[in-house]
Amino acid sequence: MSLLIATTLDDALAALAAGARPIAGGTDLVVGARHGKAPLPASLVAIDRIESLRTIDRSADGGLVIGAGVSHHTIETDATIGAEWSALADASALVGSPATRHVGTLGGNVMNGSPAMDTGAPLVVFGAEAELASAAGSRRVDMATLWVGPGRTSAAADELCVAIHLPARALRSGSAYLRLEYRRAMEIAVVGAAAAVTLTADGAVGSVRVALTAIAATIVEVTGLTGGSVADVAAAAQAAAADQATPISDLRASDRYRRHCIGVMARRAVEAAARRAAGETIAIPVNRAVGIGMAAGATS
Amino acid sequence: MTVTEPHTARPAPRFVRADGPDKVTGSGRYTADLSLTGVLAAKFRYADVSHARITRLDVSAALAMPGVMSVLTAADVPDVRFGPFVQDRTLFATDVVRYEGEIIAAVAATTAEIAQRAVDAIVVEFEPLPVVTDLEASLAPGAPLVHDGWAGYGAAEVVVRDRNDASFSSITKGDAAAAMATADVVVSSRYVADGCHAAPIEPRAVLAQWEGDKVTIWTSTQVPFDARAGVCETLELPANRVRIIVPHLGGGFGGKCGFHYEAHIAALARAAKRPVRLVFSRREEFLAPDRRREGMIIDITTGMRSDGTIVARTGWIAIDNGAYTADAGFFSQLAAMHLAGPYRVPNVSIEAHLVYTNHQPSGSVRAPTAPQACWALESHTDELAKAVGLDPVAFRKLNAVDTGAEGPSGQTYDEIGLQQCIDAATANAGYGQELPDDEAIGVAIGWWPSFSVPSGAYVKIDGDGSGQIITGAQECGTGAVMTLRQLAADELGMAPEDFQLVYQDTSVAPYDMGATGSQTLFNNGRAVVNAAGQVAEQLRKLAADHLEASPDDIVLADGHASVAGTPAATVSIAELAGIAAGGELLIGHGSGQPPGPPPLVGSTCVGDLGMAAFVAPQFSCHAVRVKLDRDTGVARVLAVSTAHDSGTIINELGALGQVEGGVLMGIGQALTEGTTYDDQGKQRNAAMLEYKLQTCADAPPINTHFVQIATPDAGPRGAKGLAEAPNVATAAAISNALAAIIGRPVRRLPMTAERVWETLNEEAAR
């Protein structure tokens, strides 16, 4: 096995062109190898020391460019992301354990392509794009184009995800990501939902996007949602999510239970996103602030 | 009988355990950390199928691989069938494999990778046999036998066996059928519990090295002497040629009781003529050992008078034994006791079967049988209270045993503190207060015996006045061994820090049963007190000579021997130790007579393995506040209040840790921990992501009160056991909280979010 520790993007892209696979935090790659999912690749290039992958920058249009090597811990504690792209902070705050969040990266979560990834649904509702670079140049793809199946992306073998581009946040908009979990750390989403909501001047929902985690082969967006009162849109999101989900039965849940719970998560995500859009501050992660999470630490 | 008054006048000391800094800083050495020159790596070939006849086994390709130093199968070891209750097990599969983790062959090679490749190169062909997974089907007439030759196996004389029933036990008192017929109210319930795991943080490891005809085995066992006995039996060696040493043990929770892989590794090392080390993966830790918590089907019926007084109880229990009996022989009787419960029940008829299946074998995991049986009984008890319109706590106060009362197996209890436990735990939980929607406090009571068994220790004081306790006891994380320093120090008027512990080495110390049955402090504490007492006697004699006084007047305190009433006449223990070093050395040895079993009156027990009479019984009450998310069925434990009668508490800090760990384990068993199987009896969730232990982030505040009363036939200073009792009642209390919120109990354990949601939907559909 060979391991190249790259310090520049060009070095990393050259290694990929020569057949190496990238490793950042290793939280999926190494754990997967240990569990016999896939052996470690024979040639690895470490990208965790490439400074240009670890920056968070405002774009000219008011959006955000998050380097693929930015850790979940940085995302969950970043004031700008927490205030303007809250759903992503909600998601990163739920990943694994504090140790996982310090080494695990956004790019790794996105490119691992798990249908249960926490950051995926938020990126979909933001209309984010992944920037893929290779020695030959770079391109931007939307998330729906990127993910093609469980653990599979449309990126070529020599392409590296270098950044995630988030469009500017609209006025009176808010977002939230929730998941069903059986314990409060070292957990994986049983199902999850993200919502981004933009309110009209009179407080109704003007536009809404909802995306779902762990109910299909990839993260999927709910279709057919339109504006209306928050209660109506939340109810519609619940019904549409349950209707459009194509869940499987596995160790974590039956398809029937997943279908029910994805509706609950979608409704709660819309409700929380609408509260944030209206200017209310709900602590990150919102999972700890609604439903059973509200009980956290409360004993009276 | 001896009755020991508790030391309530003096607050229990709170001391940091001696092995704590090693473990916290990472300087402590565990078995997998050890290496020896020339050490080889061991790997096992497992059956990977649940029930099949081996038609071909060919290890020649594995043997021929470069770097492979030995390959063993059943043909290479003595033909010995072993097992503490039923001799149904062999080191390697002979002709039939009966669960997926059964070992067919073992390989030692220069690296773990080569060993694994060699294991993969072993050719095994099978003829499938019918897989038995369902407990009731296994007991049915004509069911396929897990052990064709069961009738020919050796077994302990009292074990009652019949085909797939490896150990039948019953408790009969009075006339349950007649009393039930006269009852005003009768309630019947069925509860079903899944199996689960001990899941210690350290997967097990074994390292063996031969020198001539003697072997030293470093191993992660909770029971070094039991491990030694297993090696001696299966490899046909005398005890004095086998030395078991346990480095720091990374937890056990019962999972590392019994004899496991020490003989396989010793045999590999002998064949390879080099040291051999085995280190389990997490997956192996889930699949292979014959120690996991047993699944159960429980039927219970109770008859009451209309005022709630219990008049009769009947029960039927099927316990999943798995493919081999291991130490589960006594489970049927213990489960029957836990289903009878710590109640005044005049008429009892409970039958329990230990049922062979093609699952991984069951074995002693922390309070075996109790959390499941208590969960069923106590959930049933809330159903009883509801049926007669009584508050569940008032119902328990009415029916629970108390000092002087007769329990369900005909034992009349001396001083016990169960009623006080109920009062303290419910009061501290704020039971009865107004709660927000979808919250409730559930209450459950439990009990657990103290185990009275032989145990030994030496105490010596060297010439510089420093002491050593050389004990056969094993520390598995409970802190019980650490407490021995306090006992020796108090006997000798010295400080705990004056003593070093020498432990976990079978060739150095006298016998102890090991970290099992909550017995360490109870029995080894007695041994250490006796050994230290001998040294104290020696010191008093020496001091009497030195100070020209009578030995009877010498007081040992604060590191000095002084004449009572004449404080000026004093000499340091260190100085006396120096004198002794030039004459008769300061050495004590202790064991002491274990208290015998209390009498039973009016009951009959078939398959009596000594579990129907509880020596120095421990009692507990847990009150747990739970919040339910009705939309998803996810339950969250908000707070736990416990009260325990475990006799005198010697080290409060350690005791609180025991209770808190037991409660957290109980929350896991209640809500998230359960083994799931495929239709072939193979585990589907043998990994930490899918087998959901509780994490620190899930831990609620836990309030604990110790009821300390004078305890007859207890251990040193009136102490009873404490390691297992905290694991008994938590799941039951959570069940009762959920039932209070939902309106009916969740009848499957663990009470997962999905099962709670299903129960909610059933309720909504009614």
PDB file of N, CA, C and O in Angstrom, chain A residues 137-181:
ATOM      1  N   GLY A 137      -9.257  19.960 -15.194  1.00  0.00           N
ATOM      2  CA  GLY A 137     -10.099  21.134 -14.983  1.00  0.00           C
ATOM      3  C   GLY A 137     -11.146  20.864 -13.933  1.00  0.00           C
ATOM      4  O   GLY A 137     -11.062  19.870 -13.204  1.00  0.00           O
ATOM      5  N   SER A 138     -12.145  21.751 -13.852  1.00  0.00           N
ATOM      6  CA  SER A 138     -13.163  21.538 -12.826  1.00  0.00           C
ATOM      7  C   SER A 138     -14.548  21.819 -13.379  1.00  0.00           C
ATOM      8  O   SER A 138     -14.706  22.487 -14.400  1.00  0.00           O
ATOM      9  N   ARG A 139     -15.556  21.266 -12.675  1.00  0.00           N
ATOM     10  CA  ARG A 139     -16.949  21.469 -13.081  1.00  0.00           C
ATOM     11  C   ARG A 139     -17.810  21.479 -11.835  1.00  0.00           C
ATOM     12  O   ARG A 139     -17.377  21.037 -10.758  1.00  0.00           O
ATOM     13  N   ARG A 140     -19.029  22.020 -11.975  1.00  0.00           N
ATOM     14  CA  ARG A 140     -19.964  22.031 -10.846  1.00  0.00           C
ATOM     15  C   ARG A 140     -21.203  21.226 -11.205  1.00  0.00           C
ATOM     16  O   ARG A 140     -21.729  21.362 -12.307  1.00  0.00           O
ATOM     17  N   VAL A 141     -21.614  20.353 -10.264  1.00  0.00           N
ATOM     18  CA  VAL A 141     -22.818  19.550 -10.509  1.00  0.00           C
ATOM     19  C   VAL A 141     -23.768  19.722  -9.326  1.00  0.00           C
ATOM     20  O   VAL A 141     -23.328  19.931  -8.185  1.00  0.00           O
ATOM     21  N   ASP A 142     -25.085  19.667  -9.620  1.00  0.00           N
ATOM     22  CA  ASP A 142     -26.018  19.730  -8.481  1.00  0.00           C
ATOM     23  C   ASP A 142     -26.063  18.360  -7.797  1.00  0.00           C
ATOM     24  O   ASP A 142     -25.613  17.354  -8.343  1.00  0.00           O
ATOM     25  N   MET A 143     -26.624  18.349  -6.610  1.00  0.00           N
ATOM     26  CA  MET A 143     -26.531  17.139  -5.786  1.00  0.00           C
ATOM     27  C   MET A 143     -27.297  15.977  -6.433  1.00  0.00           C
ATOM     28  O   MET A 143     -26.862  14.828  -6.364  1.00  0.00           O
ATOM     29  N   ALA A 144     -28.415  16.271  -7.040  1.00  0.00           N
ATOM     30  CA  ALA A 144     -29.217  15.201  -7.643  1.00  0.00           C
ATOM     31  C   ALA A 144     -28.448  14.522  -8.775  1.00  0.00           C
ATOM     32  O   ALA A 144     -28.631  13.327  -9.028  1.00  0.00           O
ATOM     33  N   THR A 145     -27.585  15.294  -9.433  1.00  0.00           N
ATOM     34  CA  THR A 145     -26.769  14.706 -10.498  1.00  0.00           C
ATOM     35  C   THR A 145     -25.594  13.926  -9.913  1.00  0.00           C
ATOM     36  O   THR A 145     -25.148  12.933 -10.477  1.00  0.00           O
ATOM     37  N   LEU A 146     -25.130  14.413  -8.777  1.00  0.00           N
ATOM     38  CA  LEU A 146     -23.933  13.797  -8.180  1.00  0.00           C
ATOM     39  C   LEU A 146     -24.205  12.371  -7.683  1.00  0.00           C
ATOM     40  O   LEU A 146     -23.445  11.452  -7.941  1.00  0.00           O
ATOM     41  N   TRP A 147     -25.321  12.214  -6.946  1.00  0.00           N
ATOM     42  CA  TRP A 147     -25.574  10.894  -6.332  1.00  0.00           C
ATOM     43  C   TRP A 147     -26.365  10.016  -7.286  1.00  0.00           C
ATOM     44  O   TRP A 147     -27.461  10.390  -7.709  1.00  0.00           O
ATOM     45  N   VAL A 148     -25.831   8.859  -7.607  1.00  0.00           N
ATOM     46  CA  VAL A 148     -26.526   7.992  -8.554  1.00  0.00           C
ATOM     47  C   VAL A 148     -26.988   6.679  -7.912  1.00  0.00           C
ATOM     48  O   VAL A 148     -27.739   5.934  -8.529  1.00  0.00           O
ATOM     49  N   GLY A 149     -26.561   6.389  -6.710  1.00  0.00           N
ATOM     50  CA  GLY A 149     -26.994   5.160  -6.035  1.00  0.00           C
ATOM     51  C   GLY A 149     -26.305   5.070  -4.689  1.00  0.00           C
ATOM     52  O   GLY A 149     -25.477   5.920  -4.353  1.00  0.00           O
ATOM     53  N   PRO A 150     -26.623   4.034  -3.913  1.00  0.00           N
ATOM     54  CA  PRO A 150     -25.991   3.903  -2.594  1.00  0.00           C
ATOM     55  C   PRO A 150     -24.474   3.785  -2.744  1.00  0.00           C
ATOM     56  O   PRO A 150     -23.994   2.889  -3.425  1.00  0.00           O
ATOM     57  N   GLY A 151     -23.737   4.726  -2.190  1.00  0.00           N
ATOM     58  CA  GLY A 151     -22.281   4.675  -2.245  1.00  0.00           C
ATOM     59  C   GLY A 151     -21.712   4.991  -3.615  1.00  0.00           C
ATOM     60  O   GLY A 151     -20.525   4.777  -3.839  1.00  0.00           O
ATOM     61  N   ARG A 152     -22.552   5.484  -4.521  1.00  0.00           N
ATOM     62  CA  ARG A 152     -22.050   5.769  -5.867  1.00  0.00           C
ATOM     63  C   ARG A 152     -22.352   7.210  -6.266  1.00  0.00           C
ATOM     64  O   ARG A 152     -23.437   7.726  -6.021  1.00  0.00           O
ATOM     65  N   THR A 153     -21.349   7.855  -6.916  1.00  0.00           N
ATOM     66  CA  THR A 153     -21.538   9.213  -7.429  1.00  0.00           C
ATOM     67  C   THR A 153     -21.199   9.233  -8.917  1.00  0.00           C
ATOM     68  O   THR A 153     -20.608   8.289  -9.439  1.00  0.00           O
ATOM     69  N   SER A 154     -21.560  10.346  -9.552  1.00  0.00           N
ATOM     70  CA  SER A 154     -21.256  10.488 -10.978  1.00  0.00           C
ATOM     71  C   SER A 154     -19.860  11.050 -11.202  1.00  0.00           C
ATOM     72  O   SER A 154     -19.460  11.278 -12.337  1.00  0.00           O
ATOM     73  N   ALA A 155     -19.108  11.298 -10.123  1.00  0.00           N
ATOM     74  CA  ALA A 155     -17.745  11.814 -10.281  1.00  0.00           C
ATOM     75  C   ALA A 155     -16.862  10.741 -10.919  1.00  0.00           C
ATOM     76  O   ALA A 155     -17.004   9.550 -10.621  1.00  0.00           O
ATOM     77  N   ALA A 156     -15.950  11.195 -11.795  1.00  0.00           N
ATOM     78  CA  ALA A 156     -14.992  10.257 -12.381  1.00  0.00           C
ATOM     79  C   ALA A 156     -13.939   9.896 -11.342  1.00  0.00           C
ATOM     80  O   ALA A 156     -13.774  10.596 -10.333  1.00  0.00           O
ATOM     81  N   ALA A 157     -13.243   8.793 -11.575  1.00  0.00           N
ATOM     82  CA  ALA A 157     -12.289   8.298 -10.584  1.00  0.00           C
ATOM     83  C   ALA A 157     -11.186   9.319 -10.295  1.00  0.00           C
ATOM     84  O   ALA A 157     -10.658   9.374  -9.187  1.00  0.00           O
ATOM     85  N   ASP A 158     -10.856  10.171 -11.275  1.00  0.00           N
ATOM     86  CA  ASP A 158      -9.773  11.134 -11.046  1.00  0.00           C
ATOM     87  C   ASP A 158     -10.303  12.487 -10.592  1.00  0.00           C
ATOM     88  O   ASP A 158      -9.550  13.445 -10.524  1.00  0.00           O
ATOM     89  N   GLU A 159     -11.586  12.565 -10.284  1.00  0.00           N
ATOM     90  CA  GLU A 159     -12.157  13.839  -9.831  1.00  0.00           C
ATOM     91  C   GLU A 159     -12.228  13.882  -8.309  1.00  0.00           C
ATOM     92  O   GLU A 159     -12.610  12.901  -7.671  1.00  0.00           O
ATOM     93  N   LEU A 160     -11.904  15.048  -7.760  1.00  0.00           N
ATOM     94  CA  LEU A 160     -11.961  15.261  -6.315  1.00  0.00           C
ATOM     95  C   LEU A 160     -12.997  16.344  -6.043  1.00  0.00           C
ATOM     96  O   LEU A 160     -13.018  17.379  -6.717  1.00  0.00           O
ATOM     97  N   CYS A 161     -13.851  16.068  -5.055  1.00  0.00           N
ATOM     98  CA  CYS A 161     -14.762  17.132  -4.621  1.00  0.00           C
ATOM     99  C   CYS A 161     -13.930  18.135  -3.828  1.00  0.00           C
ATOM    100  O   CYS A 161     -13.320  17.780  -2.815  1.00  0.00           O
ATOM    101  N   VAL A 162     -13.859  19.370  -4.302  1.00  0.00           N
ATOM    102  CA  VAL A 162     -13.018  20.374  -3.632  1.00  0.00           C
ATOM    103  C   VAL A 162     -13.837  21.359  -2.811  1.00  0.00           C
ATOM    104  O   VAL A 162     -13.317  21.981  -1.880  1.00  0.00           O
ATOM    105  N   ALA A 163     -15.108  21.532  -3.178  1.00  0.00           N
ATOM    106  CA  ALA A 163     -15.919  22.508  -2.430  1.00  0.00           C
ATOM    107  C   ALA A 163     -17.394  22.254  -2.670  1.00  0.00           C
ATOM    108  O   ALA A 163     -17.788  21.614  -3.647  1.00  0.00           O
ATOM    109  N   ILE A 164     -18.190  22.785  -1.744  1.00  0.00           N
ATOM    110  CA  ILE A 164     -19.644  22.796  -1.888  1.00  0.00           C
ATOM    111  C   ILE A 164     -20.064  24.261  -1.983  1.00  0.00           C
ATOM    112  O   ILE A 164     -19.670  25.082  -1.141  1.00  0.00           O
ATOM    113  N   HIS A 165     -20.829  24.579  -3.009  1.00  0.00           N
ATOM    114  CA  HIS A 165     -21.291  25.952  -3.227  1.00  0.00           C
ATOM    115  C   HIS A 165     -22.743  26.081  -2.785  1.00  0.00           C
ATOM    116  O   HIS A 165     -23.607  25.365  -3.301  1.00  0.00           O
ATOM    117  N   LEU A 166     -22.992  26.984  -1.844  1.00  0.00           N
ATOM    118  CA  LEU A 166     -24.356  27.215  -1.378  1.00  0.00           C
ATOM    119  C   LEU A 166     -24.824  28.550  -1.938  1.00  0.00           C
ATOM    120  O   LEU A 166     -24.136  29.570  -1.787  1.00  0.00           O
ATOM    121  N   PRO A 167     -26.013  28.575  -2.602  1.00  0.00           N
ATOM    122  CA  PRO A 167     -26.544  29.859  -3.080  1.00  0.00           C
ATOM    123  C   PRO A 167     -26.887  30.771  -1.900  1.00  0.00           C
ATOM    124  O   PRO A 167     -27.071  30.313  -0.769  1.00  0.00           O
ATOM    125  N   ALA A 168     -27.015  32.064  -2.207  1.00  0.00           N
ATOM    126  CA  ALA A 168     -27.354  33.026  -1.150  1.00  0.00           C
ATOM    127  C   ALA A 168     -28.706  32.677  -0.546  1.00  0.00           C
ATOM    128  O   ALA A 168     -29.593  32.129  -1.212  1.00  0.00           O
ATOM    129  N   ARG A 169     -28.854  33.016   0.710  1.00  0.00           N
ATOM    130  CA  ARG A 169     -30.106  32.748   1.404  1.00  0.00           C
ATOM    131  C   ARG A 169     -31.090  33.886   1.107  1.00  0.00           C
ATOM    132  O   ARG A 169     -30.709  35.065   1.135  1.00  0.00           O
ATOM    133  N   ALA A 170     -32.341  33.532   0.832  1.00  0.00           N
ATOM    134  CA  ALA A 170     -33.355  34.554   0.566  1.00  0.00           C
ATOM    135  C   ALA A 170     -33.772  35.245   1.864  1.00  0.00           C
ATOM    136  O   ALA A 170     -33.591  34.699   2.955  1.00  0.00           O
ATOM    137  N   LEU A 171     -34.335  36.419   1.747  1.00  0.00           N
ATOM    138  CA  LEU A 171     -34.918  37.102   2.895  1.00  0.00           C
ATOM    139  C   LEU A 171     -36.040  36.247   3.485  1.00  0.00           C
ATOM    140  O   LEU A 171     -36.740  35.548   2.748  1.00  0.00           O
ATOM    141  N   ARG A 172     -36.233  36.334   4.792  1.00  0.00           N
ATOM    142  CA  ARG A 172     -37.315  35.614   5.484  1.00  0.00           C
ATOM    143  C   ARG A 172     -37.270  34.114   5.196  1.00  0.00           C
ATOM    144  O   ARG A 172     -38.296  33.459   5.040  1.00  0.00           O
ATOM    145  N   SER A 173     -36.055  33.586   5.077  1.00  0.00           N
ATOM    146  CA  SER A 173     -35.954  32.139   4.865  1.00  0.00           C
ATOM    147  C   SER A 173     -35.291  31.480   6.072  1.00  0.00           C
ATOM    148  O   SER A 173     -34.578  32.136   6.838  1.00  0.00           O
ATOM    149  N   GLY A 174     -35.547  30.201   6.224  1.00  0.00           N
ATOM    150  CA  GLY A 174     -34.939  29.426   7.309  1.00  0.00           C
ATOM    151  C   GLY A 174     -34.900  27.967   6.926  1.00  0.00           C
ATOM    152  O   GLY A 174     -35.589  27.540   5.987  1.00  0.00           O
ATOM    153  N   SER A 175     -34.099  27.203   7.634  1.00  0.00           N
ATOM    154  CA  SER A 175     -33.964  25.787   7.288  1.00  0.00           C
ATOM    155  C   SER A 175     -33.743  24.958   8.535  1.00  0.00           C
ATOM    156  O   SER A 175     -33.362  25.483   9.594  1.00  0.00           O
ATOM    157  N   ALA A 176     -33.979  23.678   8.398  1.00  0.00           N
ATOM    158  CA  ALA A 176     -33.785  22.764   9.531  1.00  0.00           C
ATOM    159  C   ALA A 176     -33.610  21.342   9.010  1.00  0.00           C
ATOM    160  O   ALA A 176     -34.153  20.982   7.967  1.00  0.00           O
ATOM    161  N   TYR A 177     -32.832  20.531   9.764  1.00  0.00           N
ATOM    162  CA  TYR A 177     -32.686  19.108   9.450  1.00  0.00           C
ATOM    163  C   TYR A 177     -32.927  18.306  10.726  1.00  0.00           C
ATOM    164  O   TYR A 177     -32.361  18.611  11.780  1.00  0.00           O
ATOM    165  N   LEU A 178     -33.773  17.314  10.597  1.00  0.00           N
ATOM    166  CA  LEU A 178     -34.049  16.427  11.735  1.00  0.00           C
ATOM    167  C   LEU A 178     -33.890  14.980  11.301  1.00  0.00           C
ATOM    168  O   LEU A 178     -34.090  14.648  10.135  1.00  0.00           O
ATOM    169  N   ARG A 179     -33.593  14.141  12.271  1.00  0.00           N
ATOM    170  CA  ARG A 179     -33.553  12.721  11.944  1.00  0.00           C
ATOM    171  C   ARG A 179     -34.163  11.921  13.087  1.00  0.00           C
ATOM    172  O   ARG A 179     -34.195  12.379  14.250  1.00  0.00           O
ATOM    173  N   LEU A 180     -34.622  10.731  12.750  1.00  0.00           N
ATOM    174  CA  LEU A 180     -35.047   9.776  13.770  1.00  0.00           C
ATOM    175  C   LEU A 180     -33.804   9.038  14.240  1.00  0.00           C
ATOM    176  O   LEU A 180     -33.066   8.481  13.420  1.00  0.00           O
ATOM    177  N   GLU A 181     -33.570   9.060  15.547  1.00  0.00           N
ATOM    178  CA  GLU A 181     -32.397   8.384  16.089  1.00  0.00           C
ATOM    179  C   GLU A 181     -32.808   7.643  17.354  1.00  0.00           C
ATOM    180  O   GLU A 181     -33.710   8.057  18.059  1.00  0.00           O
TER     181      GLU A 181
END
